[in-house]
Short mmCIF file of C-alpha atoms in Angstrom, two decimals:
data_model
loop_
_atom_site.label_atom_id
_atom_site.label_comp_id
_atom_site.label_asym_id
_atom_site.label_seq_id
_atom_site.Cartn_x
_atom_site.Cartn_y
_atom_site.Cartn_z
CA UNK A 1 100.37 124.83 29.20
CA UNK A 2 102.39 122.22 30.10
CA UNK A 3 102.15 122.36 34.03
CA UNK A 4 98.17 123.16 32.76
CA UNK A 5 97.93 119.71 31.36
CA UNK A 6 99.46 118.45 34.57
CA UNK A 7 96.68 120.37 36.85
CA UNK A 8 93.63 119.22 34.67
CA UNK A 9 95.29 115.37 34.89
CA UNK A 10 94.57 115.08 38.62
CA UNK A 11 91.27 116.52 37.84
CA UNK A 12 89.96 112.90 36.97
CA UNK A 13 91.25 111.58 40.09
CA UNK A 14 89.42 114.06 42.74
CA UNK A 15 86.41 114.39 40.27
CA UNK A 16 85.99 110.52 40.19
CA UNK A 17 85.73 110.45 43.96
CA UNK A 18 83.78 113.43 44.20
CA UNK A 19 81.30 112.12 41.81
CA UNK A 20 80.56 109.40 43.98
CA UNK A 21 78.57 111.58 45.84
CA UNK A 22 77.82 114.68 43.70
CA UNK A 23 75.72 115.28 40.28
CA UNK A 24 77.80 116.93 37.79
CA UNK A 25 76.60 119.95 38.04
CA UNK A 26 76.66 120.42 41.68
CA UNK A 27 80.83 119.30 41.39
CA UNK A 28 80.56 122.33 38.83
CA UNK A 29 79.28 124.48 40.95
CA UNK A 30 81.52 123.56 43.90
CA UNK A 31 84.60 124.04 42.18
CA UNK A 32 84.07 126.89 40.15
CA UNK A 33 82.61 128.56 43.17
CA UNK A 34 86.21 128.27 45.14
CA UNK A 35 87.63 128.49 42.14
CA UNK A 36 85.92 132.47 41.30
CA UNK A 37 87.45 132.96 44.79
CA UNK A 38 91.08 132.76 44.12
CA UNK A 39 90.44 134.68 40.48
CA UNK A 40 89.03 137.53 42.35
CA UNK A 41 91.54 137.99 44.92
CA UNK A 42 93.78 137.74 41.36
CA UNK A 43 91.86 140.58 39.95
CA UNK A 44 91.77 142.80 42.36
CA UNK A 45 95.47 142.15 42.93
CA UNK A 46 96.68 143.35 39.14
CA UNK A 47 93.58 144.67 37.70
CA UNK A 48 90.62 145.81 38.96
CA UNK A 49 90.18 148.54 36.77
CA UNK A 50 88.90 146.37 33.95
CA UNK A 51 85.04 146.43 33.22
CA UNK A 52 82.60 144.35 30.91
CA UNK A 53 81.64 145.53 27.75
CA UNK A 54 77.96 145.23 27.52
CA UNK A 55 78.32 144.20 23.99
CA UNK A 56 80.20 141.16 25.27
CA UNK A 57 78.17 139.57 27.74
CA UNK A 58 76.99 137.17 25.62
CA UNK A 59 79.98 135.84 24.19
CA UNK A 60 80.95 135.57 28.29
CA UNK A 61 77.34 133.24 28.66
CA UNK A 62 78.53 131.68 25.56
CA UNK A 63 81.79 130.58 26.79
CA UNK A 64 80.81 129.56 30.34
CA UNK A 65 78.04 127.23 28.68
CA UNK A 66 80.60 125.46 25.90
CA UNK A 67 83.75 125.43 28.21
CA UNK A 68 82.76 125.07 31.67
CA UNK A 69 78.81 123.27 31.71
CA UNK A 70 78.56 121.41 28.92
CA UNK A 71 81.97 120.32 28.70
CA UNK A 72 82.69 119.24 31.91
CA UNK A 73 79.31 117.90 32.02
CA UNK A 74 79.60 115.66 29.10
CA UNK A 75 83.44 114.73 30.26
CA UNK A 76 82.00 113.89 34.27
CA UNK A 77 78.94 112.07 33.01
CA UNK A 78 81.19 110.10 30.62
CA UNK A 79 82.78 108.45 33.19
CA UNK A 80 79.70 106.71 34.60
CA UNK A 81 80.34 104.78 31.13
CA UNK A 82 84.05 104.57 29.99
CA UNK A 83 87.18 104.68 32.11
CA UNK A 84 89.48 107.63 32.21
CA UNK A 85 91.89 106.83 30.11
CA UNK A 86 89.61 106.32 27.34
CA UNK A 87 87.85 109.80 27.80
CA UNK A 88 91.21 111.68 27.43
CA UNK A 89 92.10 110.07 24.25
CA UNK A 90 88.98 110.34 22.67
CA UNK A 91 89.81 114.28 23.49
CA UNK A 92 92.62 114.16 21.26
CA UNK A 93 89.99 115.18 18.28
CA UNK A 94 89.80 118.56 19.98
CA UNK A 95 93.30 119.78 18.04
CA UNK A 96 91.69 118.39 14.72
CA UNK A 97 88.61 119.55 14.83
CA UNK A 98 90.15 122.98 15.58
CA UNK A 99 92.42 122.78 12.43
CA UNK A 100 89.51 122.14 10.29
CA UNK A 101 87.64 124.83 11.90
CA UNK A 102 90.38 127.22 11.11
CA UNK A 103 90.73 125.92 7.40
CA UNK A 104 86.98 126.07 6.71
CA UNK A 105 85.89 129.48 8.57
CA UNK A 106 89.28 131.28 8.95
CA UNK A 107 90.65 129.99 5.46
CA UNK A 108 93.79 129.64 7.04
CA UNK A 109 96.48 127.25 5.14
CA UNK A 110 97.83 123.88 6.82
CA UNK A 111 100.56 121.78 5.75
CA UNK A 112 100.99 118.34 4.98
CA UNK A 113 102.57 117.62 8.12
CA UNK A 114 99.81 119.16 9.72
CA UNK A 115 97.14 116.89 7.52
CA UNK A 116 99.70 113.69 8.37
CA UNK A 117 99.37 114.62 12.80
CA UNK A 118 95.75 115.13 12.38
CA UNK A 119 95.84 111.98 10.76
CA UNK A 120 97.85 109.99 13.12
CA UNK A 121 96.03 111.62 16.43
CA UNK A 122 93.11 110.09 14.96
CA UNK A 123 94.49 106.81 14.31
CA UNK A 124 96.10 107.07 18.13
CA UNK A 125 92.23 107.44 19.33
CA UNK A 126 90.88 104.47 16.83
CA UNK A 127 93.40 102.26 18.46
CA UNK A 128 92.61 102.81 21.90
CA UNK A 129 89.13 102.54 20.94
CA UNK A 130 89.68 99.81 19.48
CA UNK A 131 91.32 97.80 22.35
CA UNK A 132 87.70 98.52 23.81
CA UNK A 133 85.17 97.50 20.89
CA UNK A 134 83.16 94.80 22.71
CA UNK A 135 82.51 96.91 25.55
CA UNK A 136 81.34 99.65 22.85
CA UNK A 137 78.18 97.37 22.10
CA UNK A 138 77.31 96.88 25.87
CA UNK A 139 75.83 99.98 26.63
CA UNK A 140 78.92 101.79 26.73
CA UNK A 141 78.26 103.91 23.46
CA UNK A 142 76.67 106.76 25.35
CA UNK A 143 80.42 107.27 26.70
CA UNK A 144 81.62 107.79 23.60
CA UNK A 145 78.96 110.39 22.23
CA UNK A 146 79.40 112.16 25.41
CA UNK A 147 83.40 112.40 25.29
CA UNK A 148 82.83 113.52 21.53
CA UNK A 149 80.17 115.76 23.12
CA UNK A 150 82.74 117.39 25.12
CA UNK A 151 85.17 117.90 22.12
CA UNK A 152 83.01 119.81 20.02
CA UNK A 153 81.90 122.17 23.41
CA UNK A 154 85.51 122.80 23.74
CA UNK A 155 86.49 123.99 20.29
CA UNK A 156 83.50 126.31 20.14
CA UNK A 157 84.93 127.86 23.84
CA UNK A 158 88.78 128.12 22.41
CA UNK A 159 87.53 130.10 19.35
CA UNK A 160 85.09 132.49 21.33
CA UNK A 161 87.94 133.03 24.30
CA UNK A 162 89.98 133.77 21.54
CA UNK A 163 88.01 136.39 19.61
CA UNK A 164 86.97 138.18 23.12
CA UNK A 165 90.40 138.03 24.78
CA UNK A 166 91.84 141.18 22.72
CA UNK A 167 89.58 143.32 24.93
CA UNK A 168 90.71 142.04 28.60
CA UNK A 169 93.86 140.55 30.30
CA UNK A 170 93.12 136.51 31.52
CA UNK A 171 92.38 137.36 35.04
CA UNK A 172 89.60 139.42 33.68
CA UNK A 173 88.69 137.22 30.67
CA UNK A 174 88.72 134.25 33.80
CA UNK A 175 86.68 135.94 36.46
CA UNK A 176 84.19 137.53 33.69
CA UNK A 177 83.20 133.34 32.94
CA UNK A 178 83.62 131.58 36.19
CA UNK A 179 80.89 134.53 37.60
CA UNK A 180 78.36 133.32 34.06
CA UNK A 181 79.06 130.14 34.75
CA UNK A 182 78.50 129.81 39.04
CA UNK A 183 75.34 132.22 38.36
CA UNK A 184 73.69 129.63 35.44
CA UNK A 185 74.92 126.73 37.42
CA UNK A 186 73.48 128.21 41.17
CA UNK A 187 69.59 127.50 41.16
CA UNK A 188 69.98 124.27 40.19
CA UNK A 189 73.11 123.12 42.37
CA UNK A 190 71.74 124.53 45.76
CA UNK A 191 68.69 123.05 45.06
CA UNK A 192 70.03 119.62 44.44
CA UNK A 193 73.09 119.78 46.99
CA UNK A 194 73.63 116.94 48.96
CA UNK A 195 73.52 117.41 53.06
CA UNK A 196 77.26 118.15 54.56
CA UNK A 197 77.56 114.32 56.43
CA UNK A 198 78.18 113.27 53.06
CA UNK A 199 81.31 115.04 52.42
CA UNK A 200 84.19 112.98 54.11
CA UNK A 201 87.34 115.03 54.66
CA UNK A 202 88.82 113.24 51.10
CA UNK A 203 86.24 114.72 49.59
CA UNK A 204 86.24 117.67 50.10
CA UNK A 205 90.08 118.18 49.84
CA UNK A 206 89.67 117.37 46.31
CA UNK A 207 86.71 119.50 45.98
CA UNK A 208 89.20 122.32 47.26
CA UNK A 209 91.76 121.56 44.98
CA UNK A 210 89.42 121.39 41.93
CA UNK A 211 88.48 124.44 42.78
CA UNK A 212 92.16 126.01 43.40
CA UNK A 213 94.12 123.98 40.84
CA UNK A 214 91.69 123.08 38.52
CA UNK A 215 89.43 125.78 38.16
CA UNK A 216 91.17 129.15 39.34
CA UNK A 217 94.77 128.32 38.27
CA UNK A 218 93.73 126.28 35.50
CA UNK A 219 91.36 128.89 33.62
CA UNK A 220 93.70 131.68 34.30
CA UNK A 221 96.51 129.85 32.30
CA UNK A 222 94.28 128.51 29.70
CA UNK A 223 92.75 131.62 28.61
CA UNK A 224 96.11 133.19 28.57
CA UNK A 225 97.83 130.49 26.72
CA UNK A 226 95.02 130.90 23.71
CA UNK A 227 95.77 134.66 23.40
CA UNK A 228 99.31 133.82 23.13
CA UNK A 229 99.47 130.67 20.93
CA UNK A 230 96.01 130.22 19.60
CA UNK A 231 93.26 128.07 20.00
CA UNK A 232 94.86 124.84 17.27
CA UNK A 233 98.37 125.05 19.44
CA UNK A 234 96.48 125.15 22.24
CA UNK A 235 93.98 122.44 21.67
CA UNK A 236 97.24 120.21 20.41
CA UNK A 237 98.62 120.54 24.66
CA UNK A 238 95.42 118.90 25.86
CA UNK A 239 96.74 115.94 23.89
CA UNK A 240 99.61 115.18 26.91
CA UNK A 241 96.37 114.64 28.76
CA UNK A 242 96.08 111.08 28.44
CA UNK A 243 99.83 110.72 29.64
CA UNK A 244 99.26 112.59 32.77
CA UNK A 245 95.46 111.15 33.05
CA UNK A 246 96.55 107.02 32.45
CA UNK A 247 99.20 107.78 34.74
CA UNK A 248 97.31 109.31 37.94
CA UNK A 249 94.35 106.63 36.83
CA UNK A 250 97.10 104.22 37.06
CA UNK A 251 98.24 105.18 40.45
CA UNK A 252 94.97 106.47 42.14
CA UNK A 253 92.22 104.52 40.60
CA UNK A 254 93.90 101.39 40.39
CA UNK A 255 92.85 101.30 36.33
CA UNK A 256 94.59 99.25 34.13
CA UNK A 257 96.68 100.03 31.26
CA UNK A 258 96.49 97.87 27.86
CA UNK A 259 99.07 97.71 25.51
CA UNK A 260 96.99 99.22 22.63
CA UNK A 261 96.29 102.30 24.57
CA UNK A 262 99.88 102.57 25.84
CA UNK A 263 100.43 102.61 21.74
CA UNK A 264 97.71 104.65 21.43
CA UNK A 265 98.41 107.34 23.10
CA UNK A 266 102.25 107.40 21.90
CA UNK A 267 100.64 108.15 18.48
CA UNK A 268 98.62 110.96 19.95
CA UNK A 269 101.81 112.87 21.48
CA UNK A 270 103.68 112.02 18.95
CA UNK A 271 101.09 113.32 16.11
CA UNK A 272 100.82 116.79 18.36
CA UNK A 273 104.72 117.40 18.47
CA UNK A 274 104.28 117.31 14.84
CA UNK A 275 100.82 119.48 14.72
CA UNK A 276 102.32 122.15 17.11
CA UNK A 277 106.04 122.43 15.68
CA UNK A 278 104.33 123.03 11.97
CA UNK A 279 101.56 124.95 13.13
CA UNK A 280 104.69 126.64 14.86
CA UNK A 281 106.82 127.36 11.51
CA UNK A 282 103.63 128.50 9.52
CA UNK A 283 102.63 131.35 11.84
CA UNK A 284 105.89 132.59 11.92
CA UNK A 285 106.54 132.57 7.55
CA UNK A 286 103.16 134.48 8.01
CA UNK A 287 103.82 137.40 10.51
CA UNK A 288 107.95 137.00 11.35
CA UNK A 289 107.24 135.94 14.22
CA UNK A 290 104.90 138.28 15.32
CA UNK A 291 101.25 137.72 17.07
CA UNK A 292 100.25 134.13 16.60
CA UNK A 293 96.85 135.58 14.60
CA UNK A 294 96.57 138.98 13.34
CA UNK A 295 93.70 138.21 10.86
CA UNK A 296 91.49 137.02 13.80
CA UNK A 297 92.74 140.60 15.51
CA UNK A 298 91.29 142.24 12.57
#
C-alpha cells in the first residue's frame, strides 16, 4: 500500500500535463485502456480460469462508476480549480467517512483513539483549508465540492470491492472493472478524442505510465490490499498521499508549499498512524488475529 501511495502520487504530475490537452474522461479512457492491457496479460498469466458471476455484474458496473469515473473525474476536474496539494488533503476524509460507515451500517465498535485520529485528520484538512480561505470565495468552491465529491465515490468503491472480492483473486476482481469501466467510458472518449499532433512525446509517456503504474499496477494492489486489511485501514494509506503528492507538486509543478499545509498534513499522517495501529489492535481482540472481517464474510 505503501509503494501504492507512491504510484498514485506521480499520478497528479502526468495527469496535470495530460489534462492540458485531454477531457477527463478521455485521460480515463487512455489509461485504463493500457492499463486493462497489462491486467490481462496478469490474468492469463496466474488465472484464467476465473469467470464472472452473472449475479455480480452489477456490483462490477457499480464499482467502475464510484472508483474509476466518478472519482477520478471529480479528482481531474478539481484541479482546473484548486492546486494539488489541496485535493489530496481534502482526501484525507476518505478514512473517516469509512469509519463512520462501518459504525453506522456494519455496527462495528471504534475506540477513542480511533474517534481522537478521525478527529485530528479532520483538523489536518481544516488547516490546510484554511491557509486557502480567500481563494475559497473566488470561485474556487466548486474545487472543494468536487474533491469531497471524489471522497464519498471512493468509500462507496472500497466497501463494494470489499464485499465482491471473496468470490475472485485481485487480478480477476481488477480486470473484471477496468473492462466496465473502458466499455462505459468508450463511446464517449473516441468520440471526443483529440487528433494524434496533439500528443507530444511527454505526453504520452505519462499517458503510458498512468496506464502501467497507475492504473494496472495500481488497481491490482489496491483491490488486494482491501481483501487483506479492509476498506478503513485501507482508506487510512491514501492519507501519505499528500506527502508523496506536495512533494512531486513541489518538484514537477513548481507549486508552492505553505507552512499551514506543511502542518497540515503532519496532522493527517500523524492522525492515520493512530487510526490504522488501533483499527490494527481491535481486529485482532476480535478474531486473534485472524481475517481482518469475518462478519462482512458472512
Amino acid at each position: 500500500m505503501c509503494g501504492l501511495v507512491c504510484l498514485w502520487g506521480m499520478d497528479y504530475v502526468f495527469a496535470k500535463a495530460a489534462l492540458d490537452i485531454l477531457e477527463p474522461m478521455n485521460l480515463l479512457f487512455l489509461k485504463y485502456s493500457i492499463g486493462l492491457l497489462l491486467v490481462t496479460a496478469v490474468k492469463l498469466k496466474v488465472d484464467r480460469k476465473t469467470l464472472v458471476r452473472a449475479r455480480d455484474i452489477p456490483f462490477f458496473v457499480l464499482c467502475a462508476i464510484t472508483g474509476e469515473i466518478l472519482y477520478f473525474f471529480c479528482e481531474y476536474t478539481a484541479m482546473d480549480y484548486i492546486p494539488v496539494s489541496l485535493i489530496t488533503i481534502i482526501l484525507a476524509f476518505v478514512p473517516a467517512v469509512s469509519i463512520v460507515v462501518e459504525k453506522v451500517i456494519y455496527k462495528r465498535k471504534i475506540s477513542a483513539r480511533m474517534v481522537l485520529g478521525v478527529v485530528l485528520c479532520i483538523m489536518g484538512v481544516a488547516v490546510v483549508i484554511g491557509a486557502d480561505f480567500r481563494e475559497l470565495f473566488q470561485g474556487r468552491a466548486v474545487g472543494y465540492l468536487l474533491a469531497f465529491g471524489a471522497v464519498l465515490s471512493w468509500n462507496a468503491y472500497n466497501f463494494i470491492t470489499a464485499a465482491v472480492h471473496e468470490h475472485y483473486s485481485s487480478v480477476s476482481m481488477a480486470f473484471n472493472q477496468l473492462c466496465c469501466t473502458v466499455i462505459i467510458i468508450m463511446p464517449y472518449a473516441i468520440h471526443t478524442m483529440p487528433p494524434l499532433e496533439v500528443f507530444t512525446p511527454q505526453v504520452a509517456g505519462g499517458i503510458i505510465y498512468l496506464g502501467l503504474g497507475s492504473a494496472g499496477m495500481g488497481y491490482m494492489i489496491l483491490v488486494r490490499g482491501l481483501n487483506v486489511l479492509g476498506p478503513t485501514i485501507s482508506a487510512m494509506f491514501s492519507n501519505f498521499l499528500p506527502v508523496t503528492a506536495t512533494i512531486f507538486g513541489w518538484l514537477f509543478l513548481g507549486e508552492t508549499i505553505g507552512l499551514l499545509q506543511i502542518a497540515g498534513g503532519i496532522i493527517v499522517i500523524l492522525s492515520s498512524c493512530i487510526v490504522i495501529k488501533e483499527k490494527g489492535k481491535m481486529e485482532e481482540r476480535l478474531d486473534g488475529g485472524g481475517k481482518a472481517e469475518p462478519d462482512h464474510a458472512d
